[in-house]
Short mmCIF file of C-alpha atoms and ligand atoms in Angstrom, two decimals:
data_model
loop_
_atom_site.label_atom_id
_atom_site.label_comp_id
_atom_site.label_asym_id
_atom_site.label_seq_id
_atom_site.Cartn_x
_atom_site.Cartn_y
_atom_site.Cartn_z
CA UNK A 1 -57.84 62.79 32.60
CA UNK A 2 -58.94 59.43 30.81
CA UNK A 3 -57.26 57.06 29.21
CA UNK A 4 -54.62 57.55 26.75
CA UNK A 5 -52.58 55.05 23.74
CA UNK A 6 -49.44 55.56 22.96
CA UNK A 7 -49.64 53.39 19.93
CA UNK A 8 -47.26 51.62 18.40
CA UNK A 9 -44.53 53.21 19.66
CA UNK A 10 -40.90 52.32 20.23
CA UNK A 11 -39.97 52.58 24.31
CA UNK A 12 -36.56 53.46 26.02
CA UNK A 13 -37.90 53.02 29.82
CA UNK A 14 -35.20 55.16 31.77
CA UNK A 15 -33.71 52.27 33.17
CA UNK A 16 -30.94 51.77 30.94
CA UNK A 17 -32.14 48.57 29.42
CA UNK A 18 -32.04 47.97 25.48
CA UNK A 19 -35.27 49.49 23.26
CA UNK A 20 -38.35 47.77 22.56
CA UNK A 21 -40.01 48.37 19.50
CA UNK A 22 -43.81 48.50 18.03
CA UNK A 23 -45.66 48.33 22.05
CA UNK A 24 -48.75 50.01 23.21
CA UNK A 25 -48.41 52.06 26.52
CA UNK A 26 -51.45 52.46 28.04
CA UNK A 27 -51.54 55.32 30.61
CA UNK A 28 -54.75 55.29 32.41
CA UNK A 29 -55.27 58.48 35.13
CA UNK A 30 -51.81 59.45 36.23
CA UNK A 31 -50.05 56.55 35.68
CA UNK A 32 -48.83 53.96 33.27
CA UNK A 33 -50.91 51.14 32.93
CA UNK A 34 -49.70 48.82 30.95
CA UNK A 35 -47.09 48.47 28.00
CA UNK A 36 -47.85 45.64 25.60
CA UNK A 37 -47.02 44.24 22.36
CA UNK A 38 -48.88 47.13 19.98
CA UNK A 39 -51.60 45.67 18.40
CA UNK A 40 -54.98 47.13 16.21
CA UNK A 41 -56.15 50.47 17.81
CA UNK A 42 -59.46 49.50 17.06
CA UNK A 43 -59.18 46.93 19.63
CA UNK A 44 -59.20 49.41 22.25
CA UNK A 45 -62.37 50.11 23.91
CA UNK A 46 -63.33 52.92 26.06
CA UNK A 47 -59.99 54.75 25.51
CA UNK A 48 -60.36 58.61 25.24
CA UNK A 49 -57.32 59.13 22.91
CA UNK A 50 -55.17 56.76 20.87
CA UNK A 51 -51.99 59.05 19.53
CA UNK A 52 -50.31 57.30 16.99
CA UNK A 53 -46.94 57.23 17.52
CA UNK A 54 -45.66 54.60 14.85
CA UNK A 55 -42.21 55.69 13.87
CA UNK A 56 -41.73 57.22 17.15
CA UNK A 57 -39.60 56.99 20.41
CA UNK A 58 -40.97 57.18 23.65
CA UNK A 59 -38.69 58.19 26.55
CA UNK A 60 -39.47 59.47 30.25
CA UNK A 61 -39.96 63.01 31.08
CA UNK A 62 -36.46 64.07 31.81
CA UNK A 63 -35.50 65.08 35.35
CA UNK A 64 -32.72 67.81 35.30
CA UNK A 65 -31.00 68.33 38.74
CA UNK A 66 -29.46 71.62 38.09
CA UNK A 67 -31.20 74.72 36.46
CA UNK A 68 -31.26 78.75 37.59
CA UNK A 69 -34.15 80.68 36.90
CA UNK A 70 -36.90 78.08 37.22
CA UNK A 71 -38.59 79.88 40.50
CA UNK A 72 -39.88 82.72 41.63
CA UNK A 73 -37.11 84.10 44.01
CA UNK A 74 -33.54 84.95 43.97
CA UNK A 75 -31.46 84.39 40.86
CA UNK A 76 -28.03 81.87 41.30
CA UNK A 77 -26.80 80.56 44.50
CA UNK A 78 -24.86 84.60 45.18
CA UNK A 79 -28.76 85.59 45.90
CA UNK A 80 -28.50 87.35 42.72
CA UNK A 81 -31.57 89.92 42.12
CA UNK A 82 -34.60 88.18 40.82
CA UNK A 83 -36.06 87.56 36.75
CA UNK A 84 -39.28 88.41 36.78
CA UNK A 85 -42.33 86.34 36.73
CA UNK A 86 -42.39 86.04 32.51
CA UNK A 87 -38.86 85.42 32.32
CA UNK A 88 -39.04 82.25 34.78
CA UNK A 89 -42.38 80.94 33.16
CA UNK A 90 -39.99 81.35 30.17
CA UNK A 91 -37.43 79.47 31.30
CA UNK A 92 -40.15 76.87 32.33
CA UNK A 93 -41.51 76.44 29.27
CA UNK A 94 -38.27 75.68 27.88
CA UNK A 95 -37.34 73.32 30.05
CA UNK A 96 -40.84 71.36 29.23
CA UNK A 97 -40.51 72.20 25.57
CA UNK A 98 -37.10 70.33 25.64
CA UNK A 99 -38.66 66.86 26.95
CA UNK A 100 -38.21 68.03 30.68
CA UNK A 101 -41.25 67.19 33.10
CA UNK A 102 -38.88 67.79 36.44
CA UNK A 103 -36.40 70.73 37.39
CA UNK A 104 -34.79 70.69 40.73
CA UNK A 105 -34.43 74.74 41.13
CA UNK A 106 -30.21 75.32 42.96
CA UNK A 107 -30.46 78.73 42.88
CA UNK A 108 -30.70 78.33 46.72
CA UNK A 109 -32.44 81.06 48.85
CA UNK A 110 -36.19 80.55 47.10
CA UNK A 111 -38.62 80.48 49.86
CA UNK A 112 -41.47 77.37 49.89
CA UNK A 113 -44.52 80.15 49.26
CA UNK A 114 -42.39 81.18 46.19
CA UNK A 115 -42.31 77.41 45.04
CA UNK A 116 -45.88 76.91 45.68
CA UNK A 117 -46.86 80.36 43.82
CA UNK A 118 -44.18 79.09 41.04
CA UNK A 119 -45.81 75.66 40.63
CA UNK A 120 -49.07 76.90 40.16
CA UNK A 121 -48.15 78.87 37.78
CA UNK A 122 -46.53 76.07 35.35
CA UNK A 123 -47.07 72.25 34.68
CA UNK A 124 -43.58 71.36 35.52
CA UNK A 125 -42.55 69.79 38.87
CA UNK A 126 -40.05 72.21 40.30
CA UNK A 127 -38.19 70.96 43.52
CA UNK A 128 -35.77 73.01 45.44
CA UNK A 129 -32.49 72.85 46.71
CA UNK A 130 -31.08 75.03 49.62
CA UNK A 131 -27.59 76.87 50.03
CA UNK A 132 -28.71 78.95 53.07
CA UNK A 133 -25.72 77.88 55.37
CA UNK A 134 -24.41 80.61 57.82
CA UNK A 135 -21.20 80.34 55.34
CA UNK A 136 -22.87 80.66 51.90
CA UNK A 137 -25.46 83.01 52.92
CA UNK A 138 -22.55 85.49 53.98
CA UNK A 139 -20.56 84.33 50.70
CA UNK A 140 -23.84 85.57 48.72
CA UNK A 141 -24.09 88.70 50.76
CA UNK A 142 -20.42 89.92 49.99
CA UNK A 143 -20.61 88.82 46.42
CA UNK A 144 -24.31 90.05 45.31
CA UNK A 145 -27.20 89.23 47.78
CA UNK A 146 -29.22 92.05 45.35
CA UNK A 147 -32.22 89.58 45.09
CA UNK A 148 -32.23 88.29 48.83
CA UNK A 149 -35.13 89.20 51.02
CA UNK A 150 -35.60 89.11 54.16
CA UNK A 151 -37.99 85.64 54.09
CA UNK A 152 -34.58 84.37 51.68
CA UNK A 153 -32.38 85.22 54.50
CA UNK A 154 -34.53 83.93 56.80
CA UNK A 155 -35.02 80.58 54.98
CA UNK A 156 -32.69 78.30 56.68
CA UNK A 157 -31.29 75.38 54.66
CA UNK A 158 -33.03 73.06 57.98
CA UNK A 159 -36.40 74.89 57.40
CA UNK A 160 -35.95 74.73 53.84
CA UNK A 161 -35.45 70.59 54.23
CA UNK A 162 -38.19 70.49 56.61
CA UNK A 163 -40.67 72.09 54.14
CA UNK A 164 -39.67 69.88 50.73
CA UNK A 165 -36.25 70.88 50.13
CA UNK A 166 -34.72 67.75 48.56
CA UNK A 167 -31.01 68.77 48.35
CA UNK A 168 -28.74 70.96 49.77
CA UNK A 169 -27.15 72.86 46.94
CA UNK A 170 -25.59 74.65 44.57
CA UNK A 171 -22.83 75.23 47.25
CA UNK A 172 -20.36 77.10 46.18
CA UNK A 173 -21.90 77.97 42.71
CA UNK A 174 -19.83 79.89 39.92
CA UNK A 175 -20.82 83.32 41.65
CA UNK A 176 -19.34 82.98 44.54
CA UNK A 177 -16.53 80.56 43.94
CA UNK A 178 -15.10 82.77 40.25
CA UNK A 179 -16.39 80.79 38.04
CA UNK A 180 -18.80 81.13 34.96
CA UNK A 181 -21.07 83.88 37.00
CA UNK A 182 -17.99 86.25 37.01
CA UNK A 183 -16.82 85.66 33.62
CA UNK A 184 -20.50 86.41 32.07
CA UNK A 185 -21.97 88.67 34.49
CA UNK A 186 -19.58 90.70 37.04
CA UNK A 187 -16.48 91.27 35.53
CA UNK A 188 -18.02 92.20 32.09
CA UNK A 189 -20.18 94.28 33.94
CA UNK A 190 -17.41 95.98 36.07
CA UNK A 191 -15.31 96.62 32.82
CA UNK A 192 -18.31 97.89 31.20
CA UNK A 193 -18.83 100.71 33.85
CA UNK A 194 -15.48 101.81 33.70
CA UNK A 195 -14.62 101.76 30.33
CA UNK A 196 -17.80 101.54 28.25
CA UNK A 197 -16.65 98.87 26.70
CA UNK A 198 -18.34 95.55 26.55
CA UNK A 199 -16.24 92.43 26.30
CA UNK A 200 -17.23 88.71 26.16
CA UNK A 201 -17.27 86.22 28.73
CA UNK A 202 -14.32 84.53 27.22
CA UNK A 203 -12.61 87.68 27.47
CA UNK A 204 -13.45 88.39 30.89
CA UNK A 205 -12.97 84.82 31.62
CA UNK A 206 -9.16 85.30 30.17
CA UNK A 207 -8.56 88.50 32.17
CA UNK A 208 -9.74 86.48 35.15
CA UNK A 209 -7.35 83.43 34.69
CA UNK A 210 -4.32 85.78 34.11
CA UNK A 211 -4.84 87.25 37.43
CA UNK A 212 -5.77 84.10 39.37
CA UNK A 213 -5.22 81.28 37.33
CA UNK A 214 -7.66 78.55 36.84
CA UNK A 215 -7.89 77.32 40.53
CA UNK A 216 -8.26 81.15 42.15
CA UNK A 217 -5.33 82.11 43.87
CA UNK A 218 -3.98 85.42 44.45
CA UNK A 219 -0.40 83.56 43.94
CA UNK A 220 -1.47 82.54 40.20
CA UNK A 221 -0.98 86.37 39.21
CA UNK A 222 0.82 87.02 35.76
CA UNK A 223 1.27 90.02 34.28
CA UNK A 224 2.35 88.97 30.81
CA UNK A 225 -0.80 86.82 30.79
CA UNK A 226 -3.20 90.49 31.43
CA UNK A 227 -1.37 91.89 29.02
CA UNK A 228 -2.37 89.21 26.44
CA UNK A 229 -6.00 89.19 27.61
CA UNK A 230 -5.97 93.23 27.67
CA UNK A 231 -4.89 93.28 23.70
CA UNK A 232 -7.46 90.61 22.93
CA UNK A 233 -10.56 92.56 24.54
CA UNK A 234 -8.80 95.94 22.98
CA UNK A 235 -8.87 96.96 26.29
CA UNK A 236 -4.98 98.01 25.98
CA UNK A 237 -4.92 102.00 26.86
CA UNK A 238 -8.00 101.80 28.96
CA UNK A 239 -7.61 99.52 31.22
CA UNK A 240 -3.40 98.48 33.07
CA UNK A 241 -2.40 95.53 34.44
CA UNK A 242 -3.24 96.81 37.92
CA UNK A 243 -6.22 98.17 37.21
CA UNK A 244 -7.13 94.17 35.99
CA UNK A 245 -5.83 93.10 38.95
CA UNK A 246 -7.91 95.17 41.26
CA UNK A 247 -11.13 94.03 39.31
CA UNK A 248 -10.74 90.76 39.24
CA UNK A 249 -9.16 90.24 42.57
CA UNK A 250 -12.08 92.76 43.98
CA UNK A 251 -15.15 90.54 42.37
CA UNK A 252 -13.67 87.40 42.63
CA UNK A 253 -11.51 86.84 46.07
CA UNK A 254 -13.99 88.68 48.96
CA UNK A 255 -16.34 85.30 48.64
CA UNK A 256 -14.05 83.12 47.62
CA UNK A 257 -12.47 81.84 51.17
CA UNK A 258 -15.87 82.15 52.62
CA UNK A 259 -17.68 80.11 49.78
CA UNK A 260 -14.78 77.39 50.28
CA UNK A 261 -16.01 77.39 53.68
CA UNK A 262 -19.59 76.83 53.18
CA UNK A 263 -19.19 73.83 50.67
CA UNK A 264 -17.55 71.98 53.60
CA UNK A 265 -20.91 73.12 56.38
CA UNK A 266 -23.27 72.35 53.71
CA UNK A 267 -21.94 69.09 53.39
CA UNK A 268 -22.23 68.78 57.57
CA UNK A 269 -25.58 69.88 57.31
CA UNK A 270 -26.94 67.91 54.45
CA UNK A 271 -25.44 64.90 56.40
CA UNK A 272 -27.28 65.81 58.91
CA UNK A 273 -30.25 66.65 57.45
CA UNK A 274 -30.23 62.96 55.17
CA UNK A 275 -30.48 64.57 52.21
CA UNK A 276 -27.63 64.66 49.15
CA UNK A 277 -25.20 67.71 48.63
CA UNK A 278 -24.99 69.20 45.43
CA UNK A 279 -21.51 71.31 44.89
CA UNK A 280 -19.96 73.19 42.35
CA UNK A 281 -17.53 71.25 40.86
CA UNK A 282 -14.62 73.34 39.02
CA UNK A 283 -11.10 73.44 39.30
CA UNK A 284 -11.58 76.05 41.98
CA UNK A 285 -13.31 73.99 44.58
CA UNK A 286 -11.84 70.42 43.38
CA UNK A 287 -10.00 69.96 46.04
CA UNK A 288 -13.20 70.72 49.17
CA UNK A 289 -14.91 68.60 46.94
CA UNK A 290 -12.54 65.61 46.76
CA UNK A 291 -12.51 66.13 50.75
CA UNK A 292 -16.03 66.02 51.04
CA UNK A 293 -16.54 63.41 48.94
CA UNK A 294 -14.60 61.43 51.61
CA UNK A 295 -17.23 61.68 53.74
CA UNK A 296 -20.16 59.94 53.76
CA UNK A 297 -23.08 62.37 52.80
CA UNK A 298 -24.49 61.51 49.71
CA UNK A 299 -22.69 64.21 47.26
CA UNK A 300 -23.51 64.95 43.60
CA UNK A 301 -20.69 66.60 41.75
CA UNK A 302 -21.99 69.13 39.67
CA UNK A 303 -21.11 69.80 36.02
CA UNK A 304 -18.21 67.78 36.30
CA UNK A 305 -17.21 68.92 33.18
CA UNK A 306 -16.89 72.79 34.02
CA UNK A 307 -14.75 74.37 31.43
CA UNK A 308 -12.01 75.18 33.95
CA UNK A 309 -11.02 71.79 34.11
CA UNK A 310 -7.98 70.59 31.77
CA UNK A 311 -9.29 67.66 29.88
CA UNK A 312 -7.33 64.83 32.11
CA UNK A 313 -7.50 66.97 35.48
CA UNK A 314 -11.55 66.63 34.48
CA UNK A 315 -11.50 62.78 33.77
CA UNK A 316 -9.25 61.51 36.69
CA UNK A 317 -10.69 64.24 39.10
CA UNK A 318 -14.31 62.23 38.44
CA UNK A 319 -12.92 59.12 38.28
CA UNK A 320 -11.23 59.56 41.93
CA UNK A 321 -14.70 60.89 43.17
CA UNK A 322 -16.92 57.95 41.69
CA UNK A 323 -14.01 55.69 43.49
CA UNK A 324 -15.42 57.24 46.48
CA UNK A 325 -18.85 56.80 45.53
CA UNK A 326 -19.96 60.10 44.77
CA UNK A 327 -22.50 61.02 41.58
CA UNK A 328 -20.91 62.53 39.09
CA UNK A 329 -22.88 64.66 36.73
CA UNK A 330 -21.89 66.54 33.34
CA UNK A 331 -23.76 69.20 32.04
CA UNK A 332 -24.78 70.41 29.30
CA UNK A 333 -23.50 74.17 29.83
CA UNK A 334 -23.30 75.76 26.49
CA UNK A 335 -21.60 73.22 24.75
CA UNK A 336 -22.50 73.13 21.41
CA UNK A 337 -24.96 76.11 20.72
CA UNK A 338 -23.31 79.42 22.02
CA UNK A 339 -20.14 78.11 23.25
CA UNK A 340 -19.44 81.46 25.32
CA UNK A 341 -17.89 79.81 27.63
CA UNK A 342 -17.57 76.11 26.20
CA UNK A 343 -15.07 76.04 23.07
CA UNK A 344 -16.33 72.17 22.13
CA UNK A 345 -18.00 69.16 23.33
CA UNK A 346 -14.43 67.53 23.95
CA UNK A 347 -14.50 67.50 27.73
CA UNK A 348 -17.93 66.15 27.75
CA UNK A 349 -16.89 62.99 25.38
CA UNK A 350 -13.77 62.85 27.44
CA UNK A 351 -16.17 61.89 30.06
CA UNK A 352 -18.51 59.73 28.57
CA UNK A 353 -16.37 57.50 27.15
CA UNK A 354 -14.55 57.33 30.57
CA UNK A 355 -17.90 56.04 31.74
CA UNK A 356 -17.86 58.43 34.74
CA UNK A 357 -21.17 60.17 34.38
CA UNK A 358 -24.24 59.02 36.18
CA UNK A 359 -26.65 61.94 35.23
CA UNK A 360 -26.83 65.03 32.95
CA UNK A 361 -27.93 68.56 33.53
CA UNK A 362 -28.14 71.35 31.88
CA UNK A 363 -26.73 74.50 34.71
CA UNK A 364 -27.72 77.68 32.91
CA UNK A 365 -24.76 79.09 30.97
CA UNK A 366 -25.95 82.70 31.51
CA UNK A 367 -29.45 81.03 29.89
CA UNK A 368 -27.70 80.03 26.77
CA UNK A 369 -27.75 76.08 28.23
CA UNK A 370 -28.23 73.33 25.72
CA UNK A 371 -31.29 71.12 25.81
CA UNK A 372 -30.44 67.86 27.17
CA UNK A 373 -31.23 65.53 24.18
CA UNK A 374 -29.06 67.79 22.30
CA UNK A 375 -26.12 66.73 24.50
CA UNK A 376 -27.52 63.27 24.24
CA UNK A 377 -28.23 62.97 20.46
CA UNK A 378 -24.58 64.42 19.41
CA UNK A 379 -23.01 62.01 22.14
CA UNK A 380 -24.37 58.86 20.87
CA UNK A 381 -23.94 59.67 17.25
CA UNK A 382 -19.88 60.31 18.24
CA UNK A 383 -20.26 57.45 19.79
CA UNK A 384 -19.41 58.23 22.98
CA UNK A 385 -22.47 56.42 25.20
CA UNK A 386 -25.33 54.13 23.78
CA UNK A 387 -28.46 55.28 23.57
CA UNK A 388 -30.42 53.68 26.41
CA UNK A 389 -27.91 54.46 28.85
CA UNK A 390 -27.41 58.45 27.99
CA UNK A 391 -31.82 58.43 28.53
CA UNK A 392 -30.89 56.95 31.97
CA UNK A 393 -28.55 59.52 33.11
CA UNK A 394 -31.05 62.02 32.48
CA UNK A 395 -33.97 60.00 34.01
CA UNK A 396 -34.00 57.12 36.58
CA UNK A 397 -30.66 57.87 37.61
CA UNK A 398 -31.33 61.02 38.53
CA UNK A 399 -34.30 60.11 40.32
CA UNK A 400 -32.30 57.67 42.30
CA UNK A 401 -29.77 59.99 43.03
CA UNK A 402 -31.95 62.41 44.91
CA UNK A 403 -34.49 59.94 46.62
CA UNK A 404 -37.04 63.32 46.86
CA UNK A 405 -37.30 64.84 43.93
CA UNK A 406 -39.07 62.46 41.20
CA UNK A 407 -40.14 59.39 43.47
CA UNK A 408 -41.99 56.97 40.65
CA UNK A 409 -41.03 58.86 37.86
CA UNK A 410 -37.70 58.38 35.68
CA UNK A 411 -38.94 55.52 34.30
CA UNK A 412 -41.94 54.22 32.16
CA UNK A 413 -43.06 50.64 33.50
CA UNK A 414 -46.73 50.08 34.89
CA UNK A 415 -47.43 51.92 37.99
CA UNK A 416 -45.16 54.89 37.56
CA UNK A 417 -46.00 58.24 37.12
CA UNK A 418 -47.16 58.87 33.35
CA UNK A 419 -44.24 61.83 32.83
CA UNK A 420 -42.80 61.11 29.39
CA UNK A 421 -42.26 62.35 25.89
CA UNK A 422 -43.12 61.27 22.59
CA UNK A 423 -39.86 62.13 19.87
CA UNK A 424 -38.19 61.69 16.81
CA UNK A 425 -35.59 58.66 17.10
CA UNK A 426 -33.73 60.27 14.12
CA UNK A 427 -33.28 64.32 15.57
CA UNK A 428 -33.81 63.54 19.66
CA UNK A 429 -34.58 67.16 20.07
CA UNK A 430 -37.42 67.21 17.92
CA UNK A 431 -40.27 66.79 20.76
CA UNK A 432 -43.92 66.46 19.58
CA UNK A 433 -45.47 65.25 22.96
CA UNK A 434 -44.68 65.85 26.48
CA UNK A 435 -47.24 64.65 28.94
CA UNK A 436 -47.10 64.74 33.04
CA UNK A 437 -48.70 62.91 35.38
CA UNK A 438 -51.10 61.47 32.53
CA UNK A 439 -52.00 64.50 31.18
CA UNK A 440 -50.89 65.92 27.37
CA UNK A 441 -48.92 69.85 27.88
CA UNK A 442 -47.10 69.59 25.06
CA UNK A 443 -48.31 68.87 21.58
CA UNK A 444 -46.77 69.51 18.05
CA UNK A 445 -44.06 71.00 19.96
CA UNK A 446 -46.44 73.53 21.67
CA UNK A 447 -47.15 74.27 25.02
CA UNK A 448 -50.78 73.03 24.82
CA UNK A 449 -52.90 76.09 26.99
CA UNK A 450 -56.58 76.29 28.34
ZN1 ZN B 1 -25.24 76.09 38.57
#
């Protein structure tokens, strides 16, 4: 690891402030050394690579706060049974091969010698998050808990801190709380076995609002609304009303009460513990969340934008929460690429151009997630959020949000941490370079191996 040009680049530095155009960043070991006015490469002496990047925009490795699947251990906050090695290198390499250079891992119950074995095996900086709380543990138990050794079990969200942990979180994640996990995994997979039929996660997710409504509650029940959702899964004949009701109640209610329970101790604990909460935030749990936000732990609402929300329930909800000086963060869910359970980018303009968001993510959308730039290209082409400030939310904020995961990175000024990208200003997606701490992984798009 020498010394590397950036030449002639244009810079967005992470920190929100405007663009600078045609400079020389000169990263020398690890770090950024310098970023100057670009001038003749052949200026430069004793510099082991000059990349020219004329045309080209330089922003900072991105640091996402919430992705499944990025560790070796325990799939989704419910403890969820594992991917296998491949598959989470996989999802790695997408991450990296998006722009990302940091993931902080929420599925929860990964163990610190799965991390370490995990990082070795892949350039990107993985952090972790714990949800093992008395109270979530037992929530994951009742509603999965197939992946969960006994070292997960064991792996107490204090131990967890002690060894790394940055954040407590996901509490309360979609698994256990009825949201996106049961409409693409369990219910599907419940109809499935007893009907052979295989319906869609908006399908399942419309059986599941019929029976509990959109903020889970046995009360919300209506029968005319399963009938409607059993004729558009042509599940009419197979499945009755009751039968729907038994399903979804069965997956959805036995962790519900208890998840509820565990955002509230996680938030005691992280409190404790000085580290920042991160919770589910859907209609289901947005009223814990508005109480814990009256607290003062540091709390990051997660995917504020969760397709349960009505658009204006979504907006104000946010807006109440930043009043009370929580970070609120969209993600990117599967917004515009699958839309399974996303129908458009609405909610997420909504709340950019409330200017509620401090940072974007991507959660995992059943893996279907959208890269981040994605979100961010589309956004500032509607309009929505300028340029410089969208990079932020998905770099130095972040980092300042969560004081351990990305200390001197987020940003590209001299004496940070060289973790950047090297892209196409026109089509943000279309990544050429991704480098971290200094050294070039990505080129041409391509992992860059041996
Ligand atoms: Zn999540």
């Amino acid at each position: 690891m020498g010394t590397t040009v950036l030449h002639a680049c244009d810079l967005i530095d992470g920190q929100g402030t405007d663009q600078r155009r045609g400079v020389d960043i000169v990263i020398g070991g690890d770090s950024v050394r310098e970023i100057v006015p670009s001038r003749p490469a052949a200026t430069y002496e004793a510099v082991d690579e000059i990349v020219d990047s004329a045309g080209m925009l330089v922003l900072p490795g991105l640091i996402n706060n919430h992705t499944h699947g990025t560790a070796y251990g325990p799939l989704f906050p419910s403890g969820h049974e594992r991917l296998t090695h491949e598959q989470v290198r996989a999802n790695l390499d997408r991450h990296l091969l998006e722009g990302t250079t940091t993931v902080l891992c929420v599925d929860g119950f990964v163990t610190a010698e799965e991390l370490a074995s995990t990082d070795e095996a892949h350039p990107v900086n993985i952090r972790l998050a714990s949800c093992n709380t008395p109270a979530c543990l037992e929530a994951a138990t009742v509603a999965d808990g197939g992946g969960l050794t006994e070292a997960n079990r064991r792996f107490s969200a204090g131990q967890a801190v002690a060894a790394g942990a940055v954040a407590l979180g996901e509490i309360g994640a979609g698994h256990t709380l009825g949201g996106g996990g049961a409409s693409y995994m369990y219910i599907p997979a419940e109809v499935r076995r007893r009907t052979g039929v295989t319906i869609t996660p908006r399908q399942a997710n419309q059986l599941k609002v019929a029976v509990l409504g959109r903020h889970i509650s046995a009360s919300a029940f209506d029968g005319d609304a399963v009938e409607e959702a059993l004729a558009a899964a042509e599940l009419i004949g197979k499945l009755s009303v009751e039968d729907v009701r038994e399903i979804v109640s069965g997956i959805v209610l036995p962790a519900f009460d208890i998840a509820l329970r565990g955002l509230t101790e996680a938030a005691d604990q992280a409190r404790k513990q000085g580290v920042p909460v991160l919770v589910h935030n859907a209609a289901a749990s947005m009223t814990q969340v508005a109480s814990i936000a009256t607290t003062d732990v540091r709390l990051i609402a997660g995917h504020s934008n969760h397709s349960s929300f009505e658009l204006r329930e979504a907006v104000e909800h946010a807006e109440r929460l930043k009043e009370m000086g929580a970070i609120v963060d969209v993600s990117t869910l599967d917004t515009f690429g699958a839309q399974r359970l996303t129908p458009s980018p609405d909610l997420l303009y909504a709340m950019f151009a409330a200017g509620v968001v401090d940072t974007i993510s991507t959660d995992y959308a059943g893996g279907h997630h959208d890269p981040i730039l994605l979100a961010v290209d589309r956004s500032t082409k509607a309009g929505v959020v300028g340029l410089s400030e969208a990079v932020a939310m998905a770099t130095a904020n972040v980092a300042d949000a969560i004081p351990g995961l990305a200390p001197r990175r987020g940003r590209i000024v001299p004496g940070a941490i060289a973790d950047l990208m090297v892209t196409d200003p026109a089509e943000l997606t279309r990544v050429g370079i991704v480098m971290i701490g200094g050294e070039i992984v990505v080129r041409d798009g391509r992992r860059v191996t041996g």
